[in-house]
Short mmCIF file of C-alpha atoms in Angstrom, two decimals:
data_model
loop_
_atom_site.label_atom_id
_atom_site.label_comp_id
_atom_site.label_asym_id
_atom_site.label_seq_id
_atom_site.Cartn_x
_atom_site.Cartn_y
_atom_site.Cartn_z
CA MET A 2 -14.17 9.31 18.69
CA GLY A 3 -10.84 9.82 20.44
CA MET A 4 -12.09 7.41 23.06
CA ILE A 5 -12.91 4.74 20.48
CA ARG A 6 -9.58 5.18 18.76
CA GLN A 7 -7.75 4.80 22.05
CA THR A 8 -9.73 1.69 22.84
CA LEU A 9 -8.90 0.15 19.48
CA LYS A 10 -5.25 1.00 19.89
CA LYS A 11 -5.26 -0.57 23.32
CA ARG A 12 -7.00 -3.70 22.11
CA PHE A 13 -5.01 -4.34 18.97
CA GLY A 14 -1.66 -2.93 20.00
CA THR A 15 -0.47 -1.56 16.69
CA PRO A 16 -2.04 0.77 14.13
CA GLU A 17 -3.48 -1.01 11.09
CA LYS A 18 -0.73 -0.04 8.68
CA GLN A 19 2.17 -1.03 10.85
CA LEU A 20 3.58 -4.40 9.95
CA HIS A 21 3.36 -7.08 12.58
CA LEU A 22 3.24 -10.82 12.58
CA ARG A 23 0.14 -12.61 13.79
CA VAL A 24 0.69 -16.26 14.59
CA ILE A 25 -2.37 -18.47 14.48
CA CYS A 26 -1.98 -22.16 15.34
CA SER A 27 -5.37 -23.56 14.28
CA THR A 28 -7.15 -23.45 17.67
CA VAL A 29 -5.09 -20.72 19.35
CA GLY A 30 -4.63 -17.21 17.99
CA PRO A 31 -3.57 -13.92 19.56
CA GLY A 32 -6.99 -13.29 21.15
CA LYS A 33 -7.23 -16.62 22.94
CA ALA A 34 -3.56 -16.46 23.94
CA ARG A 35 -4.12 -13.04 25.49
CA LEU A 36 -7.20 -14.34 27.31
CA LEU A 37 -5.20 -17.27 28.74
CA GLY A 38 -2.45 -14.89 29.81
CA LEU A 39 -4.94 -12.64 31.60
CA ILE A 40 -6.64 -15.57 33.34
CA ALA A 41 -3.20 -16.72 34.53
CA GLU A 42 -2.54 -13.22 35.83
CA LYS A 43 -5.89 -12.46 37.44
CA ASN A 44 -7.21 -15.91 38.33
CA SER A 45 -10.58 -14.76 37.04
CA ILE A 46 -12.41 -15.08 33.72
CA THR A 47 -14.54 -12.06 34.69
CA GLU A 48 -11.48 -9.87 35.26
CA ALA A 49 -9.77 -11.16 32.11
CA ALA A 50 -12.90 -10.45 30.06
CA ARG A 51 -13.15 -6.91 31.51
CA GLU A 52 -9.50 -6.21 30.64
CA MET A 53 -10.18 -7.31 27.04
CA ARG A 54 -13.45 -5.32 26.92
CA MET A 55 -15.24 -8.53 26.11
CA SER A 56 -18.46 -9.89 27.62
CA TYR A 57 -18.15 -12.63 30.22
CA LYS A 58 -20.24 -14.83 27.94
CA ARG A 59 -17.84 -14.41 25.04
CA ALA A 60 -14.79 -15.07 27.21
CA TRP A 61 -16.44 -18.17 28.63
CA GLN A 62 -17.22 -19.42 25.11
CA LEU A 63 -13.57 -19.00 24.11
CA VAL A 64 -12.42 -20.85 27.23
CA ASP A 65 -14.97 -23.60 26.59
CA ASN A 66 -13.77 -23.89 23.00
CA LEU A 67 -10.13 -24.12 24.13
CA ASN A 68 -10.96 -26.68 26.82
CA GLY A 69 -12.76 -28.79 24.23
CA SER A 70 -9.90 -28.64 21.72
CA PHE A 71 -7.21 -30.09 23.96
CA GLN A 72 -6.93 -33.49 25.60
CA GLU A 73 -7.12 -31.83 29.01
CA PRO A 74 -8.82 -28.56 29.96
CA LEU A 75 -6.67 -25.42 29.94
CA VAL A 76 -8.75 -23.51 32.50
CA GLU A 77 -10.32 -24.84 35.70
CA SER A 78 -12.47 -23.40 38.46
CA ILE A 79 -11.03 -22.65 41.85
CA THR A 80 -13.58 -23.52 44.50
CA GLY A 81 -13.56 -21.95 47.91
CA GLY A 82 -10.51 -20.08 49.20
CA SER A 83 -10.44 -16.61 50.67
CA HIS A 84 -11.73 -15.03 47.45
CA GLY A 85 -14.58 -17.53 47.13
CA GLY A 86 -13.62 -19.04 43.80
CA GLY A 87 -12.33 -17.92 40.44
CA SER A 88 -10.50 -19.64 37.60
CA ARG A 89 -6.93 -20.57 36.87
CA LEU A 90 -4.83 -22.23 34.21
CA THR A 91 -4.21 -25.94 34.59
CA LYS A 92 -0.71 -27.32 34.02
CA THR A 93 -1.76 -28.01 30.43
CA GLY A 94 -3.04 -24.43 30.12
CA GLU A 95 0.28 -23.07 31.32
CA ARG A 96 2.10 -25.33 28.88
CA VAL A 97 -0.07 -24.23 25.94
CA LEU A 98 0.42 -20.56 26.76
CA GLU A 99 4.17 -21.06 27.11
CA LEU A 100 4.36 -22.89 23.77
CA TYR A 101 2.22 -20.28 22.03
CA ARG A 102 4.46 -17.47 23.30
CA ALA A 103 7.59 -19.37 22.29
CA ILE A 104 6.16 -19.90 18.79
CA HIS A 105 5.33 -16.21 18.48
CA GLU A 106 8.73 -15.03 19.71
CA LYS A 107 10.75 -17.52 17.68
CA SER A 108 8.77 -16.71 14.53
CA LEU A 109 9.45 -13.00 15.01
CA ALA A 110 13.14 -13.58 15.68
CA ALA A 111 13.58 -15.92 12.70
CA THR A 112 11.93 -13.53 10.25
CA ALA A 113 13.03 -10.11 11.51
CA LYS A 114 15.09 -9.45 8.36
CA GLU A 115 12.25 -10.32 5.98
CA LEU A 116 9.68 -8.41 8.04
CA LYS A 117 11.90 -5.34 7.88
CA LYS A 118 12.22 -5.66 4.11
CA LEU A 119 8.47 -6.13 3.71
CA ARG A 120 7.85 -3.13 5.97
CA GLY A 121 10.11 -1.09 3.70
CA LEU A 122 7.85 -1.80 0.71
CA LEU A 123 4.65 -0.70 2.45
CA LYS A 124 3.27 2.81 2.19
CA PRO A 125 4.40 4.87 5.17
CA MET B 22 -22.00 -32.81 1.31
CA GLY B 23 -18.93 -34.81 0.32
CA MET B 24 -18.46 -32.30 -2.48
CA ILE B 25 -18.51 -29.34 -0.09
CA ARG B 26 -16.11 -31.04 2.27
CA GLN B 27 -13.71 -31.76 -0.56
CA THR B 28 -13.92 -28.15 -1.67
CA LEU B 29 -13.17 -26.88 1.81
CA LYS B 30 -10.24 -29.27 2.10
CA LYS B 31 -8.91 -28.09 -1.22
CA ARG B 32 -9.34 -24.44 -0.31
CA PHE B 33 -7.91 -24.50 3.17
CA GLY B 34 -5.37 -27.26 2.85
CA THR B 35 -5.69 -28.92 6.22
CA PRO B 36 -8.62 -30.18 8.27
CA GLU B 37 -9.73 -27.83 11.04
CA LYS B 38 -8.28 -29.86 13.90
CA GLN B 39 -4.84 -30.35 12.43
CA LEU B 40 -2.30 -27.92 13.77
CA HIS B 41 -0.78 -25.54 11.29
CA LEU B 42 0.75 -22.12 11.42
CA ARG B 43 -0.95 -19.21 9.71
CA VAL B 44 1.28 -16.24 9.20
CA ILE B 45 -0.46 -12.89 8.81
CA CYS B 46 1.65 -9.79 8.21
CA SER B 47 -0.93 -7.01 8.61
CA THR B 48 -1.82 -6.51 4.93
CA VAL B 49 -0.87 -9.93 3.58
CA GLY B 50 -2.27 -13.22 4.85
CA PRO B 51 -2.46 -16.72 3.39
CA GLY B 52 -5.41 -15.88 1.10
CA LYS B 53 -3.79 -12.88 -0.56
CA ALA B 54 -0.45 -14.67 -0.78
CA ARG B 55 -2.11 -17.58 -2.56
CA LEU B 56 -3.86 -15.17 -4.91
CA LEU B 57 -0.57 -13.47 -5.77
CA GLY B 58 1.03 -16.87 -6.37
CA LEU B 59 -1.76 -17.90 -8.72
CA ILE B 60 -1.63 -14.61 -10.65
CA ALA B 61 2.14 -15.16 -11.05
CA GLU B 62 1.46 -18.65 -12.34
CA LYS B 63 -1.48 -17.98 -14.63
CA ASN B 64 -0.95 -14.33 -15.62
CA SER B 65 -4.67 -13.83 -15.10
CA ILE B 66 -6.82 -12.59 -12.21
CA THR B 67 -9.81 -14.42 -13.72
CA GLU B 68 -7.96 -17.75 -13.75
CA ALA B 69 -6.54 -17.17 -10.28
CA ALA B 70 -10.02 -16.34 -8.93
CA ARG B 71 -11.47 -19.50 -10.54
CA GLU B 72 -8.76 -21.66 -8.98
CA MET B 73 -9.60 -20.20 -5.57
CA ARG B 74 -13.38 -20.55 -6.19
CA MET B 75 -13.72 -16.84 -5.62
CA SER B 76 -15.64 -14.29 -7.71
CA TYR B 77 -13.63 -12.11 -10.07
CA LYS B 78 -14.96 -9.10 -8.20
CA ARG B 79 -13.65 -10.38 -4.87
CA ALA B 80 -10.24 -11.21 -6.35
CA TRP B 81 -10.05 -7.79 -7.94
CA GLN B 82 -10.90 -6.13 -4.60
CA LEU B 83 -8.09 -8.04 -2.89
CA VAL B 84 -5.64 -7.03 -5.63
CA ASP B 85 -6.80 -3.42 -5.41
CA ASN B 86 -6.36 -3.49 -1.64
CA LEU B 87 -2.83 -4.93 -1.98
CA ASN B 88 -1.88 -2.41 -4.66
CA GLY B 89 -3.08 0.41 -2.42
CA SER B 90 -1.14 -0.82 0.63
CA PHE B 91 2.31 -0.82 -0.94
CA GLN B 92 4.36 2.03 -2.34
CA GLU B 93 4.19 0.43 -5.80
CA PRO B 94 1.45 -1.82 -7.20
CA LEU B 95 1.96 -5.57 -6.89
CA VAL B 96 -0.17 -6.53 -9.91
CA GLU B 97 -0.32 -4.81 -13.30
CA SER B 98 -2.28 -5.32 -16.51
CA ILE B 99 -0.65 -6.80 -19.55
CA THR B 100 -1.99 -5.03 -22.63
CA GLY B 101 -1.95 -6.65 -26.05
CA GLY B 102 0.25 -9.68 -26.77
CA SER B 103 -0.85 -12.94 -28.33
CA HIS B 104 -3.35 -13.64 -25.54
CA GLY B 105 -4.87 -10.14 -25.72
CA GLY B 106 -4.07 -9.01 -22.18
CA GLY B 107 -4.14 -10.40 -18.66
CA SER B 108 -2.36 -9.50 -15.43
CA ARG B 109 1.01 -10.18 -13.93
CA LEU B 110 3.05 -9.46 -10.84
CA THR B 111 5.28 -6.43 -10.91
CA LYS B 112 8.85 -6.69 -9.58
CA THR B 113 7.50 -5.42 -6.25
CA GLY B 114 4.75 -8.06 -6.37
CA GLU B 115 7.32 -10.80 -6.91
CA ARG B 116 9.39 -9.43 -4.05
CA VAL B 117 6.42 -9.30 -1.67
CA LEU B 118 5.41 -12.88 -2.54
CA GLU B 119 8.98 -14.07 -2.10
CA LEU B 120 9.27 -12.33 1.30
CA TYR B 121 5.89 -13.67 2.44
CA ARG B 122 6.88 -17.22 1.54
CA ALA B 123 10.26 -16.83 3.25
CA ILE B 124 8.52 -15.55 6.41
CA HIS B 125 6.12 -18.49 6.35
CA GLU B 126 8.84 -21.10 5.80
CA LYS B 127 11.28 -19.64 8.30
CA SER B 128 8.55 -19.35 10.95
CA LEU B 129 7.62 -22.99 10.45
CA ALA B 130 11.24 -24.11 10.56
CA ALA B 131 12.04 -22.06 13.68
CA THR B 132 9.06 -23.37 15.63
CA ALA B 133 8.80 -27.00 14.44
CA LYS B 134 9.67 -28.34 17.89
CA GLU B 135 7.08 -26.21 19.71
CA LEU B 136 4.41 -26.88 17.07
CA LYS B 137 4.98 -30.62 17.52
CA LYS B 138 4.62 -30.31 21.30
CA LEU B 139 1.46 -28.22 20.95
CA ARG B 140 0.07 -30.76 18.46
CA GLY B 141 0.70 -33.48 21.03
CA LEU B 142 -1.58 -31.71 23.52
CA LEU B 143 -4.52 -31.37 21.11
CA LYS B 144 -7.32 -33.90 20.90
CA PRO B 145 -6.58 -36.37 18.11
#
Protein backbone atom coordinates (compact mmCIF):
# COMPACT_ATOMS: atom_id res chain seq x y z
CA MET A 1 0.00 0.00 0.00
CA GLY A 2 2.83 2.34 0.95
CA MET A 3 4.58 1.15 -2.18
CA ILE A 4 1.60 1.98 -4.38
CA ARG A 5 1.19 5.38 -2.80
CA GLN A 6 4.84 6.17 -3.37
CA THR A 7 4.55 5.07 -6.97
CA LEU A 8 1.54 7.28 -7.54
CA LYS A 9 3.27 10.22 -5.92
CA LYS A 10 6.30 9.66 -8.11
CA ARG A 11 4.22 9.38 -11.26
CA PHE A 12 1.91 12.31 -10.74
CA GLY A 13 4.17 14.62 -8.78
CA THR A 14 1.64 16.27 -6.51
CA PRO A 15 -1.03 14.91 -4.18
CA GLU A 16 -4.56 15.04 -5.60
CA LYS A 17 -5.75 17.97 -3.52
CA GLN A 18 -2.84 20.25 -4.18
CA LEU A 19 -3.57 22.80 -6.84
CA HIS A 20 -1.49 22.63 -9.96
CA LEU A 21 -1.93 23.64 -13.54
CA ARG A 22 -2.07 21.00 -16.25
CA VAL A 23 -1.53 22.36 -19.73
CA ILE A 24 -2.93 20.28 -22.56
CA CYS A 25 -2.40 21.48 -26.14
CA SER A 26 -4.71 19.14 -28.08
CA THR A 27 -2.14 16.49 -29.11
CA VAL A 28 0.43 17.04 -26.35
CA GLY A 29 -0.29 16.81 -22.64
CA PRO A 30 1.89 16.31 -19.58
CA GLY A 31 2.27 12.55 -20.15
CA LYS A 32 3.50 12.79 -23.72
CA ALA A 33 5.70 15.78 -22.87
CA ARG A 34 7.34 13.78 -20.08
CA LEU A 35 7.84 10.84 -22.44
CA LEU A 36 9.53 13.10 -25.01
CA GLY A 37 11.73 14.56 -22.30
CA LEU A 38 12.80 11.10 -21.14
CA ILE A 39 13.51 9.92 -24.69
CA ALA A 40 15.68 13.02 -25.17
CA GLU A 41 17.50 12.19 -21.95
CA LYS A 42 17.94 8.44 -22.39
CA ASN A 43 17.94 8.01 -26.16
CA SER A 44 15.70 5.00 -25.64
CA ILE A 45 11.95 4.43 -25.73
CA THR A 46 12.45 1.30 -23.59
CA GLU A 47 14.27 3.25 -20.87
CA ALA A 48 11.78 6.12 -21.03
CA ALA A 49 8.87 3.68 -20.71
CA ARG A 50 10.53 1.97 -17.72
CA GLU A 51 11.04 5.32 -15.98
CA MET A 52 7.33 6.10 -16.46
CA ARG A 53 6.32 2.58 -15.35
CA MET A 54 4.59 2.16 -18.68
CA SER A 55 4.75 -0.79 -21.07
CA TYR A 56 6.98 -0.46 -24.11
CA LYS A 57 3.89 -1.02 -26.25
CA ARG A 58 2.05 1.90 -24.67
CA ALA A 59 5.06 4.20 -24.99
CA TRP A 60 5.47 3.22 -28.61
CA GLN A 61 1.78 3.94 -29.28
CA LEU A 62 2.15 7.42 -27.78
CA VAL A 63 5.25 8.08 -29.88
CA ASP A 64 3.48 6.79 -32.99
CA ASN A 65 0.51 9.03 -32.24
CA LEU A 66 2.78 12.06 -31.79
CA ASN A 67 4.73 11.28 -34.96
CA GLY A 68 1.46 11.05 -36.88
CA SER A 69 0.12 14.35 -35.53
CA PHE A 70 2.97 16.55 -36.69
CA GLN A 71 4.22 17.33 -40.18
CA GLU A 72 7.52 15.65 -39.34
CA PRO A 73 8.18 12.84 -36.85
CA LEU A 74 9.25 13.86 -33.34
CA VAL A 75 11.14 10.64 -32.56
CA GLU A 76 13.43 8.66 -34.86
CA SER A 77 15.43 5.45 -34.58
CA ILE A 78 19.17 5.52 -34.20
CA THR A 79 20.67 2.69 -36.20
CA GLY A 80 24.03 1.22 -35.39
CA GLY A 81 26.48 3.03 -33.13
CA SER A 82 28.26 1.62 -30.13
CA HIS A 83 24.99 0.93 -28.29
CA GLY A 84 23.44 -0.81 -31.30
CA GLY A 85 20.49 1.51 -31.82
CA GLY A 86 17.93 3.35 -29.76
CA SER A 87 15.72 6.37 -30.36
CA ARG A 88 16.16 10.10 -30.21
CA LEU A 89 14.22 13.29 -30.73
CA THR A 90 14.37 14.86 -34.17
CA LYS A 91 14.89 18.62 -34.50
CA THR A 92 11.10 18.93 -34.68
CA GLY A 93 10.77 16.79 -31.55
CA GLU A 94 13.18 19.04 -29.67
CA ARG A 95 11.28 22.09 -30.87
CA VAL A 96 7.91 20.68 -29.77
CA LEU A 97 9.25 19.78 -26.34
CA GLU A 98 10.81 23.22 -25.96
CA LEU A 99 7.56 24.93 -26.98
CA TYR A 100 5.49 22.73 -24.67
CA ARG A 101 7.75 23.54 -21.71
CA ALA A 102 7.67 27.25 -22.53
CA ILE A 103 3.86 27.15 -22.68
CA HIS A 104 3.70 25.38 -19.33
CA GLU A 105 6.14 27.75 -17.62
CA LYS A 106 4.66 30.93 -19.07
CA SER A 107 1.14 29.82 -18.15
CA LEU A 108 2.22 29.19 -14.56
CA ALA A 109 4.05 32.51 -14.34
CA ALA A 110 1.16 34.50 -15.84
CA THR A 111 -1.43 33.02 -13.49
CA ALA A 112 0.50 32.62 -10.23
CA LYS A 113 -1.65 35.22 -8.47
CA GLU A 114 -4.95 33.62 -9.51
CA LEU A 115 -3.69 30.10 -8.75
CA LYS A 116 -2.75 31.24 -5.26
CA LYS A 117 -6.19 32.74 -4.72
CA LEU A 118 -7.90 29.61 -6.01
CA ARG A 119 -5.68 27.48 -3.78
CA GLY A 120 -6.79 29.59 -0.83
CA LEU A 121 -10.43 28.64 -1.45
CA LEU A 122 -9.79 24.89 -1.55
CA LYS A 123 -10.12 22.67 1.49
CA PRO A 124 -6.73 22.19 3.11
CA MET B 1 -23.52 10.71 -38.33
CA GLY B 2 -23.62 14.39 -39.27
CA MET B 3 -25.79 14.90 -36.21
CA ILE B 4 -23.26 13.25 -33.90
CA ARG B 5 -20.42 15.23 -35.39
CA GLN B 6 -22.31 18.47 -34.91
CA THR B 7 -23.02 17.52 -31.31
CA LEU B 8 -19.38 16.79 -30.63
CA LYS B 9 -18.37 20.07 -32.23
CA LYS B 10 -20.88 21.91 -30.11
CA ARG B 11 -19.78 20.16 -26.94
CA PHE B 12 -16.05 20.44 -27.35
CA GLY B 13 -15.78 23.66 -29.27
CA THR B 14 -12.92 22.86 -31.62
CA PRO B 15 -12.16 19.98 -33.94
CA GLU B 16 -9.69 17.44 -32.55
CA LYS B 17 -6.75 18.51 -34.69
CA GLN B 18 -7.00 22.22 -34.02
CA LEU B 19 -4.61 23.38 -31.36
CA HIS B 20 -6.14 24.79 -28.22
CA LEU B 21 -5.11 25.11 -24.63
CA ARG B 22 -6.97 23.21 -21.95
CA VAL B 23 -6.36 24.49 -18.47
CA ILE B 24 -6.95 22.03 -15.66
CA CYS B 25 -6.44 23.19 -12.08
CA SER B 26 -6.65 19.89 -10.16
CA THR B 27 -10.33 20.04 -9.16
CA VAL B 28 -11.65 22.33 -11.89
CA GLY B 29 -11.30 21.67 -15.61
CA PRO B 30 -13.12 22.97 -18.68
CA GLY B 31 -16.17 20.74 -18.15
CA LYS B 32 -16.83 21.79 -14.57
CA ALA B 33 -16.09 25.43 -15.40
CA ARG B 34 -18.64 25.32 -18.21
CA LEU B 35 -21.17 23.72 -15.88
CA LEU B 36 -20.65 26.45 -13.28
CA GLY B 37 -21.04 29.09 -15.98
CA LEU B 38 -24.30 27.57 -17.18
CA ILE B 39 -25.69 27.28 -13.64
CA ALA B 40 -24.84 30.98 -13.14
CA GLU B 41 -26.65 31.80 -16.36
CA LYS B 42 -29.72 29.61 -15.98
CA ASN B 43 -30.06 29.30 -12.19
CA SER B 44 -30.81 25.61 -12.74
CA ILE B 45 -28.71 22.44 -12.68
CA THR B 46 -31.34 20.73 -14.85
CA GLU B 47 -31.10 23.41 -17.55
CA ALA B 48 -27.31 23.49 -17.35
CA ALA B 49 -27.16 19.68 -17.69
CA ARG B 50 -29.51 19.80 -20.71
CA GLU B 51 -27.36 22.44 -22.41
CA MET B 52 -24.30 20.22 -21.92
CA ARG B 53 -26.22 17.08 -23.07
CA MET B 54 -25.40 15.49 -19.74
CA SER B 55 -27.72 13.61 -17.38
CA TYR B 56 -29.00 15.49 -14.34
CA LYS B 57 -27.38 12.82 -12.20
CA ARG B 58 -23.96 13.39 -13.76
CA ALA B 59 -24.27 17.18 -13.41
CA TRP B 60 -25.31 16.80 -9.80
CA GLN B 61 -22.30 14.53 -9.11
CA LEU B 62 -19.95 17.15 -10.57
CA VAL B 63 -21.55 19.88 -8.46
CA ASP B 64 -21.35 17.68 -5.37
CA ASN B 65 -17.69 16.98 -6.09
CA LEU B 66 -16.95 20.70 -6.51
CA ASN B 67 -18.86 21.61 -3.35
CA GLY B 68 -16.86 19.01 -1.42
CA SER B 69 -13.49 20.23 -2.73
CA PHE B 70 -13.77 23.82 -1.56
CA GLN B 71 -14.06 25.25 1.93
CA GLU B 72 -17.52 26.60 1.07
CA PRO B 73 -20.01 25.21 -1.44
CA LEU B 74 -19.96 26.71 -4.94
CA VAL B 75 -23.62 25.96 -5.76
CA GLU B 76 -26.63 26.32 -3.48
CA SER B 77 -30.36 25.65 -3.80
CA ILE B 78 -32.80 28.48 -4.18
CA THR B 79 -35.94 27.66 -2.22
CA GLY B 80 -39.30 29.20 -3.05
CA GLY B 81 -39.55 32.31 -5.23
CA SER B 82 -41.73 32.76 -8.28
CA HIS B 83 -40.06 29.87 -10.12
CA GLY B 84 -40.37 27.49 -7.15
CA GLY B 85 -36.67 26.83 -6.59
CA GLY B 86 -33.56 26.13 -8.64
CA SER B 87 -29.84 26.51 -8.01
CA ARG B 88 -27.36 29.33 -8.12
CA LEU B 89 -23.70 30.03 -7.56
CA THR B 90 -22.66 31.17 -4.12
CA LYS B 91 -20.23 34.09 -3.75
CA THR B 92 -17.45 31.49 -3.56
CA GLY B 93 -18.79 29.82 -6.71
CA GLU B 94 -18.72 33.13 -8.57
CA ARG B 95 -15.19 33.75 -7.34
CA VAL B 96 -13.97 30.31 -8.44
CA LEU B 97 -15.52 30.73 -11.89
CA GLU B 98 -14.02 34.19 -12.23
CA LEU B 99 -10.56 32.91 -11.20
CA TYR B 100 -10.80 29.91 -13.53
CA ARG B 101 -11.69 32.15 -16.47
CA ALA B 102 -8.89 34.58 -15.62
CA ILE B 103 -6.40 31.68 -15.47
CA HIS B 104 -7.60 30.40 -18.84
CA GLU B 105 -7.47 33.81 -20.53
CA LYS B 106 -4.14 34.84 -19.05
CA SER B 107 -2.57 31.49 -19.99
CA LEU B 108 -3.76 31.89 -23.56
CA ALA B 109 -2.53 35.47 -23.76
CA ALA B 110 0.87 34.66 -22.24
CA THR B 111 1.52 31.76 -24.62
CA ALA B 112 -0.07 32.97 -27.88
CA LYS B 113 3.30 33.14 -29.63
CA GLU B 114 4.34 29.61 -28.62
CA LEU B 115 0.89 28.17 -29.38
CA LYS B 116 1.09 29.68 -32.87
CA LYS B 117 4.53 28.13 -33.43
CA LEU B 118 3.35 24.74 -32.17
CA ARG B 119 0.27 24.99 -34.41
CA GLY B 120 2.59 25.61 -37.35
CA LEU B 121 4.32 22.27 -36.75
CA LEU B 122 1.10 20.22 -36.66
CA LYS B 123 -0.34 18.50 -39.71
CA PRO B 124 -2.95 20.74 -41.30
